[in-house]
mmCIF file of C-alpha atoms and ligand atoms in Angstrom:
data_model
loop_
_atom_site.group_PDB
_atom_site.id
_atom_site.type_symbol
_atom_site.label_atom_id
_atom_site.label_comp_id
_atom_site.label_asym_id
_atom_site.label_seq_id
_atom_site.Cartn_x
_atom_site.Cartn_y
_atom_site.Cartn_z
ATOM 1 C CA UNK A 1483 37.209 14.946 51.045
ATOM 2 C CA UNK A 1484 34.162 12.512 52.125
ATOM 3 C CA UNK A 1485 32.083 15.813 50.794
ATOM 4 C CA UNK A 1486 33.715 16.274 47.568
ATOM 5 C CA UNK A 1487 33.388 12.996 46.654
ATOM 6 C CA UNK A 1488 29.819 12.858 47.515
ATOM 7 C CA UNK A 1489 29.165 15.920 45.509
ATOM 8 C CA UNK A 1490 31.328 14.757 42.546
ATOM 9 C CA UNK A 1491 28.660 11.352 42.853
ATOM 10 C CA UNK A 1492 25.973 13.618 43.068
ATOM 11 C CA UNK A 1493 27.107 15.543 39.755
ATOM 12 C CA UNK A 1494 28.134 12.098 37.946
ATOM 13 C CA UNK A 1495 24.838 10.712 38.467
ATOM 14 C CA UNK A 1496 22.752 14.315 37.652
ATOM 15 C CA UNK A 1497 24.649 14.197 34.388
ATOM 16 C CA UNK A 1498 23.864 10.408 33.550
ATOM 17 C CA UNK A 1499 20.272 11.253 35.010
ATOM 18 C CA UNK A 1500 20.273 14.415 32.452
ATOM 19 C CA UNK A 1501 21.394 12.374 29.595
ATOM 20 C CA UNK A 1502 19.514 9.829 30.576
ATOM 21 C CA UNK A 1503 16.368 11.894 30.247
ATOM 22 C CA UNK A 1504 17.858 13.886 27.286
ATOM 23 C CA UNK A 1505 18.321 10.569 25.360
ATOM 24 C CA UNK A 1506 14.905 9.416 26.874
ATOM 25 C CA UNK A 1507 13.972 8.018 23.268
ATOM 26 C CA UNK A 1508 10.130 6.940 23.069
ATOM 27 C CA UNK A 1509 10.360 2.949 22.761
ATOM 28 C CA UNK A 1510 7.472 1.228 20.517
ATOM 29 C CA UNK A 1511 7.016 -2.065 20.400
ATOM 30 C CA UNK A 1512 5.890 -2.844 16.296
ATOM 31 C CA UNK A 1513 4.441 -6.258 15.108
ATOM 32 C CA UNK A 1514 4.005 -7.045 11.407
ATOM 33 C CA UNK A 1515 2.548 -9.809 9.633
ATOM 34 C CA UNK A 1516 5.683 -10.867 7.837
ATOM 35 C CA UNK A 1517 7.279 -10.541 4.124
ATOM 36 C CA UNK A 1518 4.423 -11.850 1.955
ATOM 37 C CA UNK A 1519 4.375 -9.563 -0.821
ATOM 38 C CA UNK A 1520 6.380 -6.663 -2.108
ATOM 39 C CA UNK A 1521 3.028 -4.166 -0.516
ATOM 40 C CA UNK A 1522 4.475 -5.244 3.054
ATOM 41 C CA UNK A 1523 7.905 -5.233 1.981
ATOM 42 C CA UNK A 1524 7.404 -1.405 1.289
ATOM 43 C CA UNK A 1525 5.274 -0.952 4.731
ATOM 44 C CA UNK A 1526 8.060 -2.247 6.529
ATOM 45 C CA UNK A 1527 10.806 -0.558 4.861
ATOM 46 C CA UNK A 1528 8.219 3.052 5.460
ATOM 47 C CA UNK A 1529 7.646 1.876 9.318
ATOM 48 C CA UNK A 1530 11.412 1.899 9.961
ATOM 49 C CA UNK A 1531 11.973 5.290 8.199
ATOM 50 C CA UNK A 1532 9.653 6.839 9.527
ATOM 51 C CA UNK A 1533 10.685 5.758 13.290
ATOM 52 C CA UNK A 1534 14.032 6.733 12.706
ATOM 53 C CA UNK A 1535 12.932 10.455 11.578
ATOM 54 C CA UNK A 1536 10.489 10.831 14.667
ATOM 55 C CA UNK A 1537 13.974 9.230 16.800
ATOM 56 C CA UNK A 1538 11.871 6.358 18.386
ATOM 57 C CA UNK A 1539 13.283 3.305 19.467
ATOM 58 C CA UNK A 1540 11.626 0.746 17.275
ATOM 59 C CA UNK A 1541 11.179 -2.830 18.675
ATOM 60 C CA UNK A 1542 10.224 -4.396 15.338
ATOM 61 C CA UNK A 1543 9.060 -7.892 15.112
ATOM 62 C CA UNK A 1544 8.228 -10.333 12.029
ATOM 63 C CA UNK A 1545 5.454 -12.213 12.724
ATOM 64 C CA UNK A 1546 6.053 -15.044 9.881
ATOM 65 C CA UNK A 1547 2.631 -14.909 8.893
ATOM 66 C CA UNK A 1548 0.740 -16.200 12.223
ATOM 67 C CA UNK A 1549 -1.255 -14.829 14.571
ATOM 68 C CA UNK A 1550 0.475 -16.760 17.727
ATOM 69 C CA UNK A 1551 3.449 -15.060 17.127
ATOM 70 C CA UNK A 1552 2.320 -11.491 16.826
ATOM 71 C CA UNK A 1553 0.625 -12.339 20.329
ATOM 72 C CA UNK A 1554 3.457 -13.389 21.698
ATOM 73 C CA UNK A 1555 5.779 -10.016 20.301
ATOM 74 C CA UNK A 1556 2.590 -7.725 21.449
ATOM 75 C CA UNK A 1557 3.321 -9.694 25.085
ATOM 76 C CA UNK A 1558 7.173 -9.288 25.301
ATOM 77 C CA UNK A 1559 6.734 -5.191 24.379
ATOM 78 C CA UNK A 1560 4.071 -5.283 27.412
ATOM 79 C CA UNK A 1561 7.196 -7.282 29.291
ATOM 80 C CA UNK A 1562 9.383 -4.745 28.071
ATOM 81 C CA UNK A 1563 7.101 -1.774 29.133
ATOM 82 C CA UNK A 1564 7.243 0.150 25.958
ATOM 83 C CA UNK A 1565 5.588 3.601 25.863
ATOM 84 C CA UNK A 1566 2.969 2.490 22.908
ATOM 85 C CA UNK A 1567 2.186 -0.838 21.012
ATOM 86 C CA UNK A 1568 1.867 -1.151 16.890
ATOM 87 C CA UNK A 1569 0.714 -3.552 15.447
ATOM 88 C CA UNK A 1570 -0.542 -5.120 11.848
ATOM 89 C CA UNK A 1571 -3.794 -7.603 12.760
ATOM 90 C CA UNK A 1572 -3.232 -10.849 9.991
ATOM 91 C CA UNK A 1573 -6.844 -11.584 10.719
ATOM 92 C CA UNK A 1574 -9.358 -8.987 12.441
ATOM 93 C CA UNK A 1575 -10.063 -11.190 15.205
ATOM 94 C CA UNK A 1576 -8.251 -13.365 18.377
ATOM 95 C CA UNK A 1577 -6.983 -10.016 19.794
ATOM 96 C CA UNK A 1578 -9.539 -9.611 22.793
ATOM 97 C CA UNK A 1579 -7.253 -11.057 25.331
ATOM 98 C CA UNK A 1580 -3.925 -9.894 24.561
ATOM 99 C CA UNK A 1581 -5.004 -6.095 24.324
ATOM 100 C CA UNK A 1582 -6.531 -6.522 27.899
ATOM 101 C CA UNK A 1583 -3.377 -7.317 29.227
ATOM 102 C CA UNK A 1584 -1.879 -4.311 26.781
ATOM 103 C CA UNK A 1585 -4.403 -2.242 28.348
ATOM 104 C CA UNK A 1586 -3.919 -3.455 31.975
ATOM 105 C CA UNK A 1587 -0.462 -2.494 31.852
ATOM 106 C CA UNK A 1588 -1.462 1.222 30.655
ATOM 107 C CA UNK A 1589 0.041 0.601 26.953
ATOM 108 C CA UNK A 1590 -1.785 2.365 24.652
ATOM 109 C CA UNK A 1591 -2.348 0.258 21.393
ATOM 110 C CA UNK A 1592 -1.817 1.738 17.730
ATOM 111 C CA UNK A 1593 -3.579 -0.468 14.364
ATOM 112 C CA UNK A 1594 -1.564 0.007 11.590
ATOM 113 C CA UNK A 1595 -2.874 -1.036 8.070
ATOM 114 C CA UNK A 1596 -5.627 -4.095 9.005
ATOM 115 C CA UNK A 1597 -8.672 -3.564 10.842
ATOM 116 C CA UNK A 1598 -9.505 -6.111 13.462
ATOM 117 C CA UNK A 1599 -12.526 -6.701 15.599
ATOM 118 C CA UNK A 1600 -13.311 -6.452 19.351
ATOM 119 C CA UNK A 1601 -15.444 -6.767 22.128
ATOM 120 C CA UNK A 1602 -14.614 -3.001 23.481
ATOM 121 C CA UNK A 1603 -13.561 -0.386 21.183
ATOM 122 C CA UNK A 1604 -11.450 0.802 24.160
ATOM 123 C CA UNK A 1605 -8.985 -1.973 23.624
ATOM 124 C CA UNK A 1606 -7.004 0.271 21.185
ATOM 125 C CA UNK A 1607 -6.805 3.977 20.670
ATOM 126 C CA UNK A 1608 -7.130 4.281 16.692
ATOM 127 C CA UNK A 1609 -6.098 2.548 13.244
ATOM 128 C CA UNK A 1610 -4.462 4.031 10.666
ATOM 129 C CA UNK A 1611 -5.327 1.814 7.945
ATOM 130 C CA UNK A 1612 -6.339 1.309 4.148
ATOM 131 C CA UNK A 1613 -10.606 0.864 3.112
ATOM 132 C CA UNK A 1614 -10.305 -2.651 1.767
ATOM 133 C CA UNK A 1615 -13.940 -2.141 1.441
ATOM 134 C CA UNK A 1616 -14.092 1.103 -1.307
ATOM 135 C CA UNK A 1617 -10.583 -0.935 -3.227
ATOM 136 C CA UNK A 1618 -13.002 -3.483 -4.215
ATOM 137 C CA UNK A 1619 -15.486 -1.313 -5.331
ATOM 138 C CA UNK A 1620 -12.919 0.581 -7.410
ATOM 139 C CA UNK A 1621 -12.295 -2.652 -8.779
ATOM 140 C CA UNK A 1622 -15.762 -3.461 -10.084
ATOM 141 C CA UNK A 1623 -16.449 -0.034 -11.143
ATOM 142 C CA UNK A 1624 -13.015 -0.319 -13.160
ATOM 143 C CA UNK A 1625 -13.879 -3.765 -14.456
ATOM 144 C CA UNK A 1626 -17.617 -3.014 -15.287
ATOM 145 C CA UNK A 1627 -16.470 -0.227 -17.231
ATOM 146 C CA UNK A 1628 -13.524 -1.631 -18.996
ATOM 147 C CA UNK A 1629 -15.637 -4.411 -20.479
ATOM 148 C CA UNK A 1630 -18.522 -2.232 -21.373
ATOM 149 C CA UNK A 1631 -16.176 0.309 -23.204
ATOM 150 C CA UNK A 1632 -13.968 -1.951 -24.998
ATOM 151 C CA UNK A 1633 -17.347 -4.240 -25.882
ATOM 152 C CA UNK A 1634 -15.676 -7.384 -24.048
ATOM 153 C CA UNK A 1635 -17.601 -10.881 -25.508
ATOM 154 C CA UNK A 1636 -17.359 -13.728 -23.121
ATOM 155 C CA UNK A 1637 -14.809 -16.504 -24.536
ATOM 156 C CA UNK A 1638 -16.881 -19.312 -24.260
ATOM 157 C CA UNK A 1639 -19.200 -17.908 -26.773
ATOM 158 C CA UNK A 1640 -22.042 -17.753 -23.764
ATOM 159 C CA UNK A 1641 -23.770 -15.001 -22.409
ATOM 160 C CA UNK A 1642 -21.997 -14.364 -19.590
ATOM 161 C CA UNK A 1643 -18.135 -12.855 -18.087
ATOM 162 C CA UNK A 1644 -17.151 -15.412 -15.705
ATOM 163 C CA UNK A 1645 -14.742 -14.314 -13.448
ATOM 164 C CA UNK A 1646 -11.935 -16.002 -11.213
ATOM 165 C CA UNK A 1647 -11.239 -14.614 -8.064
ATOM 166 C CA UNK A 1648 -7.815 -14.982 -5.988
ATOM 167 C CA UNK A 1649 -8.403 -14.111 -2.406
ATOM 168 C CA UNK A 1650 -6.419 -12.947 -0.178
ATOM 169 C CA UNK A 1651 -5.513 -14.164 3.416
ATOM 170 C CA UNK A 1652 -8.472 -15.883 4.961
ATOM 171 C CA UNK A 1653 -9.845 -13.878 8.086
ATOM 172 C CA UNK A 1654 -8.058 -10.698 7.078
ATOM 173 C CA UNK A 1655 -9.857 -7.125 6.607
ATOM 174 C CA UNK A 1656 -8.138 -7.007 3.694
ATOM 175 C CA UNK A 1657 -9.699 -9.970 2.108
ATOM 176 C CA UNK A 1658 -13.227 -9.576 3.420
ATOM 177 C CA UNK A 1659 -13.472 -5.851 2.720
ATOM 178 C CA UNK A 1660 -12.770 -6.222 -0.588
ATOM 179 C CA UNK A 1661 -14.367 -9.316 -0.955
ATOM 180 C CA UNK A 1662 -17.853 -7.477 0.224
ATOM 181 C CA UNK A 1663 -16.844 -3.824 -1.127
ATOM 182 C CA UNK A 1664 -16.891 -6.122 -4.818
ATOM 183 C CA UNK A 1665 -19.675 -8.601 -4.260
ATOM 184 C CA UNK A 1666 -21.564 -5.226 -3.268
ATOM 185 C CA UNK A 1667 -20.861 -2.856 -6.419
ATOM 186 C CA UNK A 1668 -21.347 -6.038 -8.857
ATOM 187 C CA UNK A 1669 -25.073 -6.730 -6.975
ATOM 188 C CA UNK A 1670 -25.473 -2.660 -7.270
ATOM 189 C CA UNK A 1671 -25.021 -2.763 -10.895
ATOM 190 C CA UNK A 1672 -27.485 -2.476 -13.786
ATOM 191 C CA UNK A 1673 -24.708 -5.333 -15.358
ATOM 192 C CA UNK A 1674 -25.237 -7.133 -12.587
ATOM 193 C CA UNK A 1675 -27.025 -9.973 -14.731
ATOM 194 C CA UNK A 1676 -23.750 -9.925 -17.022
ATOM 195 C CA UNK A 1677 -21.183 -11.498 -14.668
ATOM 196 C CA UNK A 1678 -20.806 -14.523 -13.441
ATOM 197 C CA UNK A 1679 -18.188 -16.020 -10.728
ATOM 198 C CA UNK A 1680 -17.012 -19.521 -11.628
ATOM 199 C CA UNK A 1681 -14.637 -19.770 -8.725
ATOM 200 C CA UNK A 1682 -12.785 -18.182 -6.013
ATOM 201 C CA UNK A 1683 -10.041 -19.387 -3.615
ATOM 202 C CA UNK A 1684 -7.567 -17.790 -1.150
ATOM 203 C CA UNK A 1685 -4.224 -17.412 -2.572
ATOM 204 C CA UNK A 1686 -2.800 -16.087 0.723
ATOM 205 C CA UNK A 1687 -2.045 -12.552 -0.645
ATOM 206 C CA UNK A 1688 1.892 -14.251 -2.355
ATOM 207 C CA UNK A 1689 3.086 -15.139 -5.634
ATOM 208 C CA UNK A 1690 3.455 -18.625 -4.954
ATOM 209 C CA UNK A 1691 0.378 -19.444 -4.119
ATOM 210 C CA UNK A 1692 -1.375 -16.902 -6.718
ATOM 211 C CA UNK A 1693 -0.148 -19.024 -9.436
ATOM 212 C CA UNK A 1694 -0.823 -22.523 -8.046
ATOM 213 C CA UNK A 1695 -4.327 -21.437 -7.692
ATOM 214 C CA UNK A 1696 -4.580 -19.871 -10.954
ATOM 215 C CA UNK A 1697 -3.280 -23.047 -12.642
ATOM 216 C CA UNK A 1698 -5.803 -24.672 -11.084
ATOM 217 C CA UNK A 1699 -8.171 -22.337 -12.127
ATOM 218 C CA UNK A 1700 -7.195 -22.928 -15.511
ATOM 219 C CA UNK A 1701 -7.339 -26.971 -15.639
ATOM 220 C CA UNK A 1702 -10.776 -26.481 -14.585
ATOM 221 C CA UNK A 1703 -12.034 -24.017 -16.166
ATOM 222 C CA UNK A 1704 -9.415 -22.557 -19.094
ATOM 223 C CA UNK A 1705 -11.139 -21.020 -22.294
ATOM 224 C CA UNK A 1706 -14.253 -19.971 -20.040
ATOM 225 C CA UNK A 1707 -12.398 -17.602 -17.889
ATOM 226 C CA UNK A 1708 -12.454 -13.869 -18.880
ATOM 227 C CA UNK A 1709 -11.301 -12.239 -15.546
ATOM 228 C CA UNK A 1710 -8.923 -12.638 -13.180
ATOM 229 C CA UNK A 1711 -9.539 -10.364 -10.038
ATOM 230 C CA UNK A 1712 -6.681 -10.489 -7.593
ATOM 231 C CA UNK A 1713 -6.996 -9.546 -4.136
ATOM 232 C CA UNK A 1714 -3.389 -7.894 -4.247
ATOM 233 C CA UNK A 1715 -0.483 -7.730 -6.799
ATOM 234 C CA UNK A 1716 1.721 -10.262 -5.949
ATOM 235 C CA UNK A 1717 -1.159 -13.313 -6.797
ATOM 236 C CA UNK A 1718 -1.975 -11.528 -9.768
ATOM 237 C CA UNK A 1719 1.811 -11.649 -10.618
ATOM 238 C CA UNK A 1720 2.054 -15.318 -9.682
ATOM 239 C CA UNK A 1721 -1.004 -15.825 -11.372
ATOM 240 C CA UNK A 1722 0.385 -14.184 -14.909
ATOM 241 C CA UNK A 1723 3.246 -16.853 -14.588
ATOM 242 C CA UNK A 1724 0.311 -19.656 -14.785
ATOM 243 C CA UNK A 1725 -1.581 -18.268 -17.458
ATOM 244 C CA UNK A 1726 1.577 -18.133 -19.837
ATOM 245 C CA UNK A 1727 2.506 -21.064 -19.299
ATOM 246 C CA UNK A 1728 -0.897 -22.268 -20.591
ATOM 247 C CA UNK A 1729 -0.262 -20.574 -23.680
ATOM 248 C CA UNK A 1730 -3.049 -17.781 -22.856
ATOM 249 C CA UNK A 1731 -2.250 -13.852 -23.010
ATOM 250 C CA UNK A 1732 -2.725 -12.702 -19.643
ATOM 251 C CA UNK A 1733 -4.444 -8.961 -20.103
ATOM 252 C CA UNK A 1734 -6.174 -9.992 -23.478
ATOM 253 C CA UNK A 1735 -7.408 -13.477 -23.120
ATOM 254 C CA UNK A 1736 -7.604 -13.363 -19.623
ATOM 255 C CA UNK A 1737 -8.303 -9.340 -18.015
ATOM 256 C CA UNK A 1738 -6.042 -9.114 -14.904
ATOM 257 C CA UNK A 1739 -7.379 -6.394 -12.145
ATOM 258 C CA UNK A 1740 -5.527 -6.498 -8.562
ATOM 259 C CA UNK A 1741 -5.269 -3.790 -5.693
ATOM 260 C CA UNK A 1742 -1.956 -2.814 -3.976
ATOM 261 C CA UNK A 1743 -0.357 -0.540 -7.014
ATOM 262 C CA UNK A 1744 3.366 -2.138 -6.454
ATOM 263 C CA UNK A 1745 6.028 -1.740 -9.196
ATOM 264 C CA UNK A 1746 5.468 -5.314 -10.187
ATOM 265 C CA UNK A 1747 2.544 -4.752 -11.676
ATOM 266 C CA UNK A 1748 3.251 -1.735 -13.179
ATOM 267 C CA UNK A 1749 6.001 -3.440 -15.023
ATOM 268 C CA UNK A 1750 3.753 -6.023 -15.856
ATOM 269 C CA UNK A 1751 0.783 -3.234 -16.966
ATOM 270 C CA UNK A 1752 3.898 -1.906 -18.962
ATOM 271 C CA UNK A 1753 4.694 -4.951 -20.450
ATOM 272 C CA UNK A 1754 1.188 -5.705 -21.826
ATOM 273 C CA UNK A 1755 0.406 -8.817 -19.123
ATOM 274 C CA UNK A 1756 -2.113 -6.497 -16.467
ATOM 275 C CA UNK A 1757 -5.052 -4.309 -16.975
ATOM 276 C CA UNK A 1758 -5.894 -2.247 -13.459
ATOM 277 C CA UNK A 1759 -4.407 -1.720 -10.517
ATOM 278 C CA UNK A 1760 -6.320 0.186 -7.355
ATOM 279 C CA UNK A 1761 -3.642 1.608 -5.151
ATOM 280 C CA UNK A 1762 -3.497 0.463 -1.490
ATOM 281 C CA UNK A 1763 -1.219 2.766 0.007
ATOM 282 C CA UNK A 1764 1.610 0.821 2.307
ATOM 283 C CA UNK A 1765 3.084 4.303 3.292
ATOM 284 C CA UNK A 1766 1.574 4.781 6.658
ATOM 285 C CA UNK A 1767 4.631 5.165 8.838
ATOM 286 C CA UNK A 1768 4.235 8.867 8.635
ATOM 287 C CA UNK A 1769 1.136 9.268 9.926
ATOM 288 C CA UNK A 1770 1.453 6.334 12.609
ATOM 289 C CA UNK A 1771 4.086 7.905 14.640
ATOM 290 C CA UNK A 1772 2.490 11.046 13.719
ATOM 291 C CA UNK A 1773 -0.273 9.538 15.629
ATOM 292 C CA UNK A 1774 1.581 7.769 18.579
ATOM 293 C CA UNK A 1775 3.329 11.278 19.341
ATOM 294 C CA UNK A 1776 -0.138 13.030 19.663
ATOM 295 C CA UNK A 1777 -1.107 9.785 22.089
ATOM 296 C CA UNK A 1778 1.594 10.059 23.972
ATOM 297 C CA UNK A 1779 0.811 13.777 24.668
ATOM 298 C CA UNK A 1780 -2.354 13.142 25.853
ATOM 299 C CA UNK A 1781 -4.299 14.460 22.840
ATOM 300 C CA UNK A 1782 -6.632 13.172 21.162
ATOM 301 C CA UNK A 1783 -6.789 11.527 18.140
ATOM 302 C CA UNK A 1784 -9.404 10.111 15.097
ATOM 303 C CA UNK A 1785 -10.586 6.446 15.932
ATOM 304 C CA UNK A 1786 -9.843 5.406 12.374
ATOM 305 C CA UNK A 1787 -7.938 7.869 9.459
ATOM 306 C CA UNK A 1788 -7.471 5.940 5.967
ATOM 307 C CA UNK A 1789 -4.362 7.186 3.833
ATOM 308 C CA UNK A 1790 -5.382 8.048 0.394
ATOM 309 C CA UNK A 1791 -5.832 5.533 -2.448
ATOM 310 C CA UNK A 1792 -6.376 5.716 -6.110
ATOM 311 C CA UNK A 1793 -6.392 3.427 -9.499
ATOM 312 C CA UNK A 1794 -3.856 2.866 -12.024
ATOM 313 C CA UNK A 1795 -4.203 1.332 -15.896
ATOM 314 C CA UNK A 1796 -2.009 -0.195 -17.707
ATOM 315 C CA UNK A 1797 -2.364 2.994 -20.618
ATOM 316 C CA UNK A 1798 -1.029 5.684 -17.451
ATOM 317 C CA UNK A 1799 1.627 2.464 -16.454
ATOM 318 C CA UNK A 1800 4.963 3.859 -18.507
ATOM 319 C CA UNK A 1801 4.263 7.500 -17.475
ATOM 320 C CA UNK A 1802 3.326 7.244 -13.874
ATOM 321 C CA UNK A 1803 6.432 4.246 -13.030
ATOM 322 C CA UNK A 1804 9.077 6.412 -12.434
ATOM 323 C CA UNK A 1805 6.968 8.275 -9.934
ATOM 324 C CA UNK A 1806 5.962 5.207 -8.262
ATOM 325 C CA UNK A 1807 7.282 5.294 -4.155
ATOM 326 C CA UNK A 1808 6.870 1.782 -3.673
HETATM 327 C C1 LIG B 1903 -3.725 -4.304 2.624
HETATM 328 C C2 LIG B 1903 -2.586 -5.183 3.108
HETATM 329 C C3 LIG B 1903 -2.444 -6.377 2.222
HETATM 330 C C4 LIG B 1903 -1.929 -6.067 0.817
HETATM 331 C C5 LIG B 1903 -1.174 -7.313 0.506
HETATM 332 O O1 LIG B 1903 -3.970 -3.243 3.481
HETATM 333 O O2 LIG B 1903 -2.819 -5.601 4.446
HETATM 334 O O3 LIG B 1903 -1.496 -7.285 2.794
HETATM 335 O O4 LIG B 1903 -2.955 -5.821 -0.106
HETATM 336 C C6 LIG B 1903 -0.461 -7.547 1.817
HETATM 337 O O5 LIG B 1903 -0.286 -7.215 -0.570
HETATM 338 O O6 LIG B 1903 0.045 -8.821 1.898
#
């Protein structure tokens, strides 16, 4: 009897240890910035499809918007000994430290979206991300040639477009690469002379604060502003909000250019209140898991792909909309 039952135990736990390893799901351990605009909305919603079709248990954590708390999430995965760590860097740097400990514990480290700066490369495996720097020099070259085509005369009666600029998150590769990727195709220009920037401020990459700013904008500066560039959609839409309620026509009196390509602004490109979008492609869940699976293999894999991007105006708006993923 003593050997049947040890044999039926034997069995038991062989099955549990088959389904066990059958049902072996890969666990990753995801932190994201937070909710601040309808662009991360959509790279959420694309991170959790996409981790359901590849069948990997997805520890997903909100980070609210701060750095501290992506830390601590990227620490509780290592806690939790996860097979691979994802994560969204809100600024591109304070990340030294916690990847040593990611990398002490033998967790490889996936970038998704931001870019981030460290001491030693080695600190993560690759970054699938978005080239902040080339959207801002899509939006120049858009701009420059909007207001050369259509003739554009500065409002004030001067000599010169002044421009507002709403920037995003301070610290993030976002902000600074298209920041630079602008500042460098305006200095590049033979126009270069015919722009001028009468302000620029951080509007956090939301709504909320995209208009505030704007309004301020406007008190100080009102019938001398000609552009509005927007770091990302949602301050341009907040920003929209602020400029009718001054009684100006956003997209006539005031040219409105943003990156992300959301279906705000397309409504708002549609509606006659937005110029230009460039398109900064949220869906990367794909290709991230895509990318973790090859990791996890043990093959290699590029140090840094970028999904592909383009640039939307408002006379495409009512026939590309319905095609619009996000
Ligand atoms: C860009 C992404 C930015 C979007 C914003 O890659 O990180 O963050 O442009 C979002 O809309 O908040």
């Amino acid at each position: 009897m003593k050997l049947f039952k040890t044999l039926l135990a034997v069995s038991v736990g062989a099955a549990m240890a088959v389904s066990s390893v059958a049902s072996a799901k890969t666990t990753i351990g995801f932190s994201q910035i937070g909710a601040e605009s309808e662009w991360r909305t959509a790279n959420t919603n694309d991170v959790k499809a996409a981790a359901e079709k590849h069948n990997v248990d997805l520890k997903f954590s909100d980070a609210q918007q701060k750095q501290e708390n992506q830390i601590k999430a990227i620490r509780t995965f290592i806690a939790q000994k996860v097979d691979l760590i994802g994560f969204v860097p809100i600024v591109a740097t304070g990340w030294d430290n916690i990847l040593r400990e990611a990398k002490r514990a033998k967790i490889p480290v996936l970038i998704m979206d931001r870019d981030l700066t460290v001491s030693d490369d080695s600190l993560y495996v690759a970054k699938i991300g978005t080239d902040s720097y080339t959207e801002g020099q899509k939006v120049f070259a858009w701009l420059d040639d909007y207001i050369t085509k259509n003739n554009i005369k500065p409002r004030d009666g001067g000599d010169k477009i002044n421009l507002v600029i709403l920037e995003g998150t301070v610290g993030s590769s976002a902000a600074t690469g298209r920041a630079h990727g602008f500042d460098d195709a305006l200095k590049a220009s033979p126009n270069k002379d015919k722009y001028n920037i009468l302000a620029s401020q951080t509007g956090d990459f939301t709504r909320q604060k995209g208009q505030e700013v704007m309004e301020s904008f406007i008190k100080s500066y009102r019938d001398k502003i000609d552009v509005l560039f927007a770091h990302n959609d949602d301050m341009a839409l907040g920003a929209i909000q602020s400029i009718e309620a001054a009684g100006l026509k956003p997209s006539k009196d005031i040219i409105i250019v943003s990156v992300d390509g959301v279906k705000g602004i397309f409504q708002a490109m549609i509606d006659g209140k937005a110029n230009a979008t460039v398109e900064c492609n949220p869906l990367q869940g794909e290709l991230f898991f895509e990318t973790a699976e090859k990791i996890l293999k043990g093959e290699s894999v590029p140090k840094s792909v970028f999904v592909e991007e383009g640039v939307y105006t408002a006379d495409q708006a009512a026939e590309v909309f319905p095609s619009r993923k996000y």
